[in-house]
PDB file of C-alpha atoms in Angstrom:
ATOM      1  CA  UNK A   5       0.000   0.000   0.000  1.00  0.00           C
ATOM      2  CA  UNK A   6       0.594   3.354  -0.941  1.00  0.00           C
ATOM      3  CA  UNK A   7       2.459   4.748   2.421  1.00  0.00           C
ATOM      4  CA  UNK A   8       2.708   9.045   1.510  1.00  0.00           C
ATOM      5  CA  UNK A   9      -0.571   9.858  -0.190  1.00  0.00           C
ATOM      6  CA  UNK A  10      -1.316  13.289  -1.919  1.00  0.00           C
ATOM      7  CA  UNK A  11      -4.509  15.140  -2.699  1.00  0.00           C
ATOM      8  CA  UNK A  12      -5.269  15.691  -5.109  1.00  0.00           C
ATOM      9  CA  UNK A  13      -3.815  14.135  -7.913  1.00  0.00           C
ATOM     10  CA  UNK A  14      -4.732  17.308 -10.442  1.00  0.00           C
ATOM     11  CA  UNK A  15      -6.216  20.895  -9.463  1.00  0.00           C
ATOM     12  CA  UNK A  16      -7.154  23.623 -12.304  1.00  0.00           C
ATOM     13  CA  UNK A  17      -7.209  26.781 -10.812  1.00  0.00           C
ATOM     14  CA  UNK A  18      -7.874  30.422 -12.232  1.00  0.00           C
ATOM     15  CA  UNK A  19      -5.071  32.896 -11.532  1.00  0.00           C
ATOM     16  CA  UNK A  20      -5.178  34.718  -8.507  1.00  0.00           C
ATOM     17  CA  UNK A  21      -7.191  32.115  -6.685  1.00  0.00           C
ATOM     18  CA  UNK A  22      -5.215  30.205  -3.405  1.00  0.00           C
ATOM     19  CA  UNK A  23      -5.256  26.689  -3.339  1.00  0.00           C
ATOM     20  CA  UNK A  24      -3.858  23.627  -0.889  1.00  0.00           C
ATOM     21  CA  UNK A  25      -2.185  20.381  -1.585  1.00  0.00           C
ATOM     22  CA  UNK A  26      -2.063  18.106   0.812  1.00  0.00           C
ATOM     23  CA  UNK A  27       0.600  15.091   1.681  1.00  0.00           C
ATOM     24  CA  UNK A  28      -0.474  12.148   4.314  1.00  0.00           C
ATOM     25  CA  UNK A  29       1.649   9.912   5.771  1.00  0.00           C
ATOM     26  CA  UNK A  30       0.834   6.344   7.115  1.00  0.00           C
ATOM     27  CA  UNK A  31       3.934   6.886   9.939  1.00  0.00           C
ATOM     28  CA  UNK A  32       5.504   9.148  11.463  1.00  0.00           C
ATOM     29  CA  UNK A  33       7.626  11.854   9.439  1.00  0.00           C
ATOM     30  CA  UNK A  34      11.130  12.190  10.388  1.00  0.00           C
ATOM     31  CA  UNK A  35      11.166  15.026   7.742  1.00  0.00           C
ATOM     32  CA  UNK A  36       8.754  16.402   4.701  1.00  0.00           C
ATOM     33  CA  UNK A  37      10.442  17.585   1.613  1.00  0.00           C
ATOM     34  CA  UNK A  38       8.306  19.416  -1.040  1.00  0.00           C
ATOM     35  CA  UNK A  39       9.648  19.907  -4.752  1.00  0.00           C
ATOM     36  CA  UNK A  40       8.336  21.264  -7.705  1.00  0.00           C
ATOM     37  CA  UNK A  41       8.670  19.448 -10.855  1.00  0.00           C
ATOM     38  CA  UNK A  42       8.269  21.083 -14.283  1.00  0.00           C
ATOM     39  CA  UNK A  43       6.720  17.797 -16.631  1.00  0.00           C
ATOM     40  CA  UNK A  44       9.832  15.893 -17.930  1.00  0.00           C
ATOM     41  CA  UNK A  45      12.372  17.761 -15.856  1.00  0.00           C
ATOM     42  CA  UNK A  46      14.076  17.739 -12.791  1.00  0.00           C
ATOM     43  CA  UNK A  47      12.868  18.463  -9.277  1.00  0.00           C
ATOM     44  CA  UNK A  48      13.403  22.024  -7.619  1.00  0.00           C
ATOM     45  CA  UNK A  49      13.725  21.875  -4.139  1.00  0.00           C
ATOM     46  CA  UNK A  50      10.881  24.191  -2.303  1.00  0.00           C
ATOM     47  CA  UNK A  51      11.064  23.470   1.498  1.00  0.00           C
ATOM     48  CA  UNK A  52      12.158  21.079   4.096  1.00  0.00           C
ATOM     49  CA  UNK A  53       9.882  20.596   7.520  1.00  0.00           C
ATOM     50  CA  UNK A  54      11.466  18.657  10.418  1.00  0.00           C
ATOM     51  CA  UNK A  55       9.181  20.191  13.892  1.00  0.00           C
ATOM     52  CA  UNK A  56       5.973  19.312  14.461  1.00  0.00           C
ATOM     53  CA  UNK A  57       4.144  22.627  14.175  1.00  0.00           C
ATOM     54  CA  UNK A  58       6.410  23.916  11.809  1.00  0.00           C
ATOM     55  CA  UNK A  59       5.717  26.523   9.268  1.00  0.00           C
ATOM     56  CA  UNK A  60       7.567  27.925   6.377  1.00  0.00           C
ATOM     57  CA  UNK A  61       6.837  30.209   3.546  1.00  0.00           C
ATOM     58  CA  UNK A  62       9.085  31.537   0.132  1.00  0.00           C
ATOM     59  CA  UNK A  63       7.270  33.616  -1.571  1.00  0.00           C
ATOM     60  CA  UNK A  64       3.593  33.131  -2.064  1.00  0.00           C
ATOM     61  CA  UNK A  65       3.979  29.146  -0.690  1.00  0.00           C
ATOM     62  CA  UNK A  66       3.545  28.136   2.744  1.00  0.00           C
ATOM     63  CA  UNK A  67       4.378  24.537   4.034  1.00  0.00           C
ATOM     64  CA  UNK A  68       3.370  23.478   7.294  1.00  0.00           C
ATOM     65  CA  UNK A  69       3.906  20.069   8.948  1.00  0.00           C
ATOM     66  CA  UNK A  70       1.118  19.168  11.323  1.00  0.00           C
ATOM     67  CA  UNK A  71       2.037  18.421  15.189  1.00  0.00           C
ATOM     68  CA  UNK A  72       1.779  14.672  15.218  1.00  0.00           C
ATOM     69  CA  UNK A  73       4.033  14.983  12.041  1.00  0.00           C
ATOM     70  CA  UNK A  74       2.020  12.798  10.178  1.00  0.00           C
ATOM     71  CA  UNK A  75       0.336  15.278   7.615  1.00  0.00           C
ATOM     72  CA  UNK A  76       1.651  18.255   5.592  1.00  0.00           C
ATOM     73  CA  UNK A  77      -0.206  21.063   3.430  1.00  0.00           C
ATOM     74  CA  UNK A  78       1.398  23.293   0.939  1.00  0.00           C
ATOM     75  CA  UNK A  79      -1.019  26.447   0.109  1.00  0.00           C
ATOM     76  CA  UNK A  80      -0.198  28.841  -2.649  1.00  0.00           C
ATOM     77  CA  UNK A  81      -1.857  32.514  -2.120  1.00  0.00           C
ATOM     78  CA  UNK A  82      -2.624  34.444  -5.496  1.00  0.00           C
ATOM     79  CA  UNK A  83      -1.841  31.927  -7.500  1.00  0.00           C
ATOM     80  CA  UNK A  84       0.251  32.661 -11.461  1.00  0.00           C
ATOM     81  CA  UNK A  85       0.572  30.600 -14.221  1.00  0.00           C
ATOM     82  CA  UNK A  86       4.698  30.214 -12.705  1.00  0.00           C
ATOM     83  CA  UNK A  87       2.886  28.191 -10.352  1.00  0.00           C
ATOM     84  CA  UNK A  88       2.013  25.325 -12.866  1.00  0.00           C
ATOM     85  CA  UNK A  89       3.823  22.407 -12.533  1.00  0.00           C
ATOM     86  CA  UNK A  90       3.691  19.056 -10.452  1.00  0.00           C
ATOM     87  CA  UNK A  91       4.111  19.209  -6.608  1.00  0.00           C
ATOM     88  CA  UNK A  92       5.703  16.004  -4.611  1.00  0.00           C
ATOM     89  CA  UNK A  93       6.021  15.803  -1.532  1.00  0.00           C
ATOM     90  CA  UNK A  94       8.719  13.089  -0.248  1.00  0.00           C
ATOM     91  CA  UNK A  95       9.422  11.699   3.205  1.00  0.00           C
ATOM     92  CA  UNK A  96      12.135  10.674   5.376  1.00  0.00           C
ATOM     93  CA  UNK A  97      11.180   8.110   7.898  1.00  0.00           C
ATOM     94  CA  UNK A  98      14.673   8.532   9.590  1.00  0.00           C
ATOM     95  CA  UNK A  99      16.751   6.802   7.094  1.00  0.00           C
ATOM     96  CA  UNK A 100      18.160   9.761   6.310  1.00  0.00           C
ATOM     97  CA  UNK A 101      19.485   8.593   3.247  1.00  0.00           C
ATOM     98  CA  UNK A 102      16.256   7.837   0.751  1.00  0.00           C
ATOM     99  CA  UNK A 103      13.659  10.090   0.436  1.00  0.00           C
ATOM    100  CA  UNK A 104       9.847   8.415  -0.451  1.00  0.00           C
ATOM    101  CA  UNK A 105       7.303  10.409  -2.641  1.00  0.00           C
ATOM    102  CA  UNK A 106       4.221  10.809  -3.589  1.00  0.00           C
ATOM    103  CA  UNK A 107       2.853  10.627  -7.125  1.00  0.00           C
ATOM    104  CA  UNK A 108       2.546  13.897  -7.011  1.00  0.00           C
ATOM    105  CA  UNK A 109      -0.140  16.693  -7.728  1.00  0.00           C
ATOM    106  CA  UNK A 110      -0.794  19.075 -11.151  1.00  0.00           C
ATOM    107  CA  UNK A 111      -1.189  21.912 -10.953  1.00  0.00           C
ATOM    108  CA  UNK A 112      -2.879  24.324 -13.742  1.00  0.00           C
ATOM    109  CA  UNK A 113      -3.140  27.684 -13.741  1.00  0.00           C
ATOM    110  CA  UNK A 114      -5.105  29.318 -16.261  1.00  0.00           C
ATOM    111  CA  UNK A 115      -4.709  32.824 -16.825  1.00  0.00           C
TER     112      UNK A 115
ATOM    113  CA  UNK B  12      27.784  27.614  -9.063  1.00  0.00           C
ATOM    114  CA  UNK B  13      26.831  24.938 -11.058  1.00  0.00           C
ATOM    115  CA  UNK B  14      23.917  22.370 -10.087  1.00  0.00           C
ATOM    116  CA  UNK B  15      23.602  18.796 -10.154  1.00  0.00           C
ATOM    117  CA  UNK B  16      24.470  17.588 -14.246  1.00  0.00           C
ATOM    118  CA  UNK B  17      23.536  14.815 -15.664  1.00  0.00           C
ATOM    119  CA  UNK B  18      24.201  13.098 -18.970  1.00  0.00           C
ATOM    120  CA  UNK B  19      22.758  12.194 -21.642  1.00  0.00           C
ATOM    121  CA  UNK B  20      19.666  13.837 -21.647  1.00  0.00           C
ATOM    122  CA  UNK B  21      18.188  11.463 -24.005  1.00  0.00           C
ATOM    123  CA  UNK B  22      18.790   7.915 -24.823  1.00  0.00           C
ATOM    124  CA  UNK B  23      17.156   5.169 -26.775  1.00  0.00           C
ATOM    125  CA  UNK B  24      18.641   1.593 -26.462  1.00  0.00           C
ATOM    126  CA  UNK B  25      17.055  -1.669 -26.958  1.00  0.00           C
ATOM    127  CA  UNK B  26      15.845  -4.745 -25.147  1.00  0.00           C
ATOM    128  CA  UNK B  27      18.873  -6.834 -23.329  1.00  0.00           C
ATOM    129  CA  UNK B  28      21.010  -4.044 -23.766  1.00  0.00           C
ATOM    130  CA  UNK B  29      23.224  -2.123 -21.322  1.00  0.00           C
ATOM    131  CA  UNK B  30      23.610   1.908 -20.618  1.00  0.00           C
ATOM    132  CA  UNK B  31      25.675   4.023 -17.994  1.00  0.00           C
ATOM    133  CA  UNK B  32      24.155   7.453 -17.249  1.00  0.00           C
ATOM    134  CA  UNK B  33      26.731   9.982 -15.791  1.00  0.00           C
ATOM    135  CA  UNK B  34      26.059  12.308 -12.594  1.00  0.00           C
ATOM    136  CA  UNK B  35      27.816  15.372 -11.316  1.00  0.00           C
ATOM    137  CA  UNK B  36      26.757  16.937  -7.286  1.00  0.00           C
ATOM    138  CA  UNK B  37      26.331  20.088  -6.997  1.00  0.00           C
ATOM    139  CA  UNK B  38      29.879  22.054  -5.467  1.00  0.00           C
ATOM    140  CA  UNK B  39      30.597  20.758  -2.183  1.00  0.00           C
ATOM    141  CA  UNK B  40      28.582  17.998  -2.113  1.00  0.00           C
ATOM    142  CA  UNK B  41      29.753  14.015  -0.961  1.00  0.00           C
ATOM    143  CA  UNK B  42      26.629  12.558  -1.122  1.00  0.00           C
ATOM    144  CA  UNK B  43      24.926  10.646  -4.758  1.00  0.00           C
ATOM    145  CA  UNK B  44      21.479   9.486  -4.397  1.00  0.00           C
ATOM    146  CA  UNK B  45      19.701   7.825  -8.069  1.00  0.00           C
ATOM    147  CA  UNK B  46      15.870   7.750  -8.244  1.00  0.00           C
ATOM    148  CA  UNK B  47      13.708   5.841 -11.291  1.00  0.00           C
ATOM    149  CA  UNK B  48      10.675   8.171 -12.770  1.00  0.00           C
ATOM    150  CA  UNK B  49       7.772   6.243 -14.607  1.00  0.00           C
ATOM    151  CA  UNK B  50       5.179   8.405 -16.284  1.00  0.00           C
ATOM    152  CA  UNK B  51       2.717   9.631 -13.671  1.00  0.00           C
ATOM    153  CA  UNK B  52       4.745   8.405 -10.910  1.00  0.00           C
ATOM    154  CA  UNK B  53       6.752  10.120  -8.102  1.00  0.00           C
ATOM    155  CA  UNK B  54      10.380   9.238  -7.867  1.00  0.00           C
ATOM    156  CA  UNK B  55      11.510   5.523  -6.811  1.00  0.00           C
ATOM    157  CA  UNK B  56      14.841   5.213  -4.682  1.00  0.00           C
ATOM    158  CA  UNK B  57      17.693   3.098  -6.575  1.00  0.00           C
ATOM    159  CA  UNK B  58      20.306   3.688  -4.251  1.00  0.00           C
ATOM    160  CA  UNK B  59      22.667   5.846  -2.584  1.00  0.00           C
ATOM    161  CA  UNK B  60      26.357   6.544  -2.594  1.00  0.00           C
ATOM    162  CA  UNK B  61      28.914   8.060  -0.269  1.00  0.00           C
ATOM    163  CA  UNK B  62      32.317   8.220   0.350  1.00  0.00           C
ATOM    164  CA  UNK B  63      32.375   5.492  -2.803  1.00  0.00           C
ATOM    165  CA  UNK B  64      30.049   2.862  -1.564  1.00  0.00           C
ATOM    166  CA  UNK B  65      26.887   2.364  -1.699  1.00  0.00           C
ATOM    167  CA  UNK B  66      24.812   2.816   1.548  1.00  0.00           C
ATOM    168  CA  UNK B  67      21.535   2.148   0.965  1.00  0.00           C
ATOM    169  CA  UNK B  68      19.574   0.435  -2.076  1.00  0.00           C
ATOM    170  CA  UNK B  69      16.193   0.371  -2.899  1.00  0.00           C
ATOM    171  CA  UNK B  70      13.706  -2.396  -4.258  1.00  0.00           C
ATOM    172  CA  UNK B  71      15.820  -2.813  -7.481  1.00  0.00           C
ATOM    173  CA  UNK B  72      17.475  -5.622  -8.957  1.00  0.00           C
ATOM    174  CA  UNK B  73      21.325  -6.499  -9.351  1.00  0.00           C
ATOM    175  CA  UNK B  74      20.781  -5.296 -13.056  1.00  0.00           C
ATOM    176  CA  UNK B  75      21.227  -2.032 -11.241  1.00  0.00           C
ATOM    177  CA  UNK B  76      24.491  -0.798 -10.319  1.00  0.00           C
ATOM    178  CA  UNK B  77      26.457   1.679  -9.758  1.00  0.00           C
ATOM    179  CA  UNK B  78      29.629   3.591  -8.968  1.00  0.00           C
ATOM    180  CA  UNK B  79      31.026   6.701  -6.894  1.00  0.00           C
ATOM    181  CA  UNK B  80      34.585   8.075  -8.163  1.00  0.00           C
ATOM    182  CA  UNK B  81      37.049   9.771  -5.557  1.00  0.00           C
ATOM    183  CA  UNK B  82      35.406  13.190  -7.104  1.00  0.00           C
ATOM    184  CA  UNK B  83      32.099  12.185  -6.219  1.00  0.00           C
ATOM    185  CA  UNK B  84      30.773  11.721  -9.593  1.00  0.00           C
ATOM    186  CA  UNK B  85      28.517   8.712 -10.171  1.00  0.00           C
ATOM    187  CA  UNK B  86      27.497   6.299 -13.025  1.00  0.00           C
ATOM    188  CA  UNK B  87      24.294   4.054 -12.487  1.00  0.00           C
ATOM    189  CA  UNK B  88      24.542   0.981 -15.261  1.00  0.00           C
ATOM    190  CA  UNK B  89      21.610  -0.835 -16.241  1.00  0.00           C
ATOM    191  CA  UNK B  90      22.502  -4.205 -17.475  1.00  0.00           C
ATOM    192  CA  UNK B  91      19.848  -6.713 -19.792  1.00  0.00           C
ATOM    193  CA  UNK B  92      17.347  -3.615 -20.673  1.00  0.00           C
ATOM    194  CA  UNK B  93      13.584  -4.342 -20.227  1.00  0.00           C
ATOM    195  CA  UNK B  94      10.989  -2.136 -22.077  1.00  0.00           C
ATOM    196  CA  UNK B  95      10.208  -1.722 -18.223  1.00  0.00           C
ATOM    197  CA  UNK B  96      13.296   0.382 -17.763  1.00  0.00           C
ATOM    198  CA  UNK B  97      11.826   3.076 -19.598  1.00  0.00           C
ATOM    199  CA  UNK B  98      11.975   6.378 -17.335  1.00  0.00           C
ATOM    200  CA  UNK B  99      13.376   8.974 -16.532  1.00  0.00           C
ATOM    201  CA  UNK B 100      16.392   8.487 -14.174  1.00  0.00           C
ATOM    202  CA  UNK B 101      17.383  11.383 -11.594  1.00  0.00           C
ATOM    203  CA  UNK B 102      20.431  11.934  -9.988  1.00  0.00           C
ATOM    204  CA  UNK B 103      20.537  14.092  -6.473  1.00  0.00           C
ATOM    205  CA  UNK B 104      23.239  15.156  -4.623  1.00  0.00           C
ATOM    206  CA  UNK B 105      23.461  16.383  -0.690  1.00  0.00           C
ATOM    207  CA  UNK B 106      25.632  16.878   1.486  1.00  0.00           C
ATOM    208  CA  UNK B 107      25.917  15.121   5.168  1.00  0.00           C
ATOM    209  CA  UNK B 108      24.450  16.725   8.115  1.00  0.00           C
ATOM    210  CA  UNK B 109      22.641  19.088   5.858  1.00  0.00           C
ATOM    211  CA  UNK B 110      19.286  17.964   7.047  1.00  0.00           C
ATOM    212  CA  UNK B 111      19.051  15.859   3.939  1.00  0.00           C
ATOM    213  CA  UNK B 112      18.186  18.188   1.341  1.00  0.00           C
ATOM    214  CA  UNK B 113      18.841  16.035  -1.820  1.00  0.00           C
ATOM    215  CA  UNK B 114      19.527  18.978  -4.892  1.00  0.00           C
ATOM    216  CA  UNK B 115      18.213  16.993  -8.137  1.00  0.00           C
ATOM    217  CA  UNK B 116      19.744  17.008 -11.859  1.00  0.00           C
ATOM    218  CA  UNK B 117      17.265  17.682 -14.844  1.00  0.00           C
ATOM    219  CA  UNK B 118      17.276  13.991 -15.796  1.00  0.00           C
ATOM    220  CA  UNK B 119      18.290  11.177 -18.269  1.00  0.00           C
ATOM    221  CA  UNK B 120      15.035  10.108 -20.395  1.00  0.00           C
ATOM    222  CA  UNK B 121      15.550   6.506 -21.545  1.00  0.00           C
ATOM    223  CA  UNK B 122      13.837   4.930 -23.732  1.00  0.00           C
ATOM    224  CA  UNK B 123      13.506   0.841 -23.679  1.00  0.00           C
ATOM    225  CA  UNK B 124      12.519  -0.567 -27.469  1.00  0.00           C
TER     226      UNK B 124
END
């Protein structure tokens, strides 16, 4: 079974409008990476989460990690067709060598 | 500063064949971690090198291996191609006690026929 589920898999919004994407874990997070993906490219690291609690932003994107560190949402405010691309989130369970991800979510924004 | 290269971009090969895709880290980074990307999928781990070994693998078979040099460039070779191979193959580097942040290349695109 699937063990780091996103929602949703696609999400067409209208520019300017804010959205969420969400990335569940089945266990515990050690940490919660989220990357942007451009389709056939490589992935651009966006922000790293470790605390449970924890909240970061960059520009018009804020991550947060929930406190039992089991669930993460990444909202976009105002959104702009730069936006579009595919989000994945991936996870470290403590390995701290591979990173697991999600199958991702794409994102459209039409202007 | 340059990123994380990788080469070739593209590359077509067929059934029971073999290919080596080249990685370069980004400056200052030890660490060479290879991921497998079906359409539609998220990233699968292959493996990860460091200090010339490899130090953790996923669920991939022996037809999968690689190599760290003393630079810490990396090759991953695929031996006996399967049209199943097909993907796109990402390199990322990091460096240790850098909370982990793996830096990713743009990607080899093979193609299996």
């Amino acid at each position: 079974s699937q063990e780091l589920e996103q929602s949703p898999q696609s999400l067409i919004v209208q520019e300017g409008k804010n959205l969420t994407i969400n990335c569940t874990s089945s266990k515990t997070l050690y940490g919660l990476y989220w990357y942007k993906q451009k389709y056939g490219e490589g992935l651009i690291f966006l922000m790293m989460l470790q605390k449970g609690g924890e909240e970061k932003s960059h520009e018009k994107i804020t991550a947060k990690l929930d406190e039992k560190k089991q669930q993460s949402s990444l909202h976009i405010t105002a959104s702009q067709p730069s936006h579009a691309g595919i989000y994945l989130c991936g996870a470290d369970w403590g390995s701290n060598y591979k990173l697991t991800f999600g199958k991702g979510t794409l994102l459209t924004v039409n202007p | 500063d340059a990123g994380v290269t990788q080469s070739p971009t593209h590359l077509i090969k067929t059934r029971g064949q073999q290919v080596t895709l080249r990685c370069s880290p980004k400056s200052g980074h030890d660490t060479v971690s290879w991921y497998q990307q079906a359409l539609g999928q998220g990233p699968q781990f292959i493996f990860q090198y460091y200090e010339e070994e490899e130090r953790q693998r996923g669920n991939f078979p022996d037809r999968f291996s690689g190599h760290q040099f003393p630079n810490y460039s990396s090759e991953l070779n695929v031996n006996a191609l399967l049209l199943g191979d097909s993907a796109l193959y990402l390199c990322a580097s990091s460096s240790q006690g850098k909370g982990n942040i793996q830096y990713f290349g743009a990607g080899t695109r093979l193609s299996v026929l």
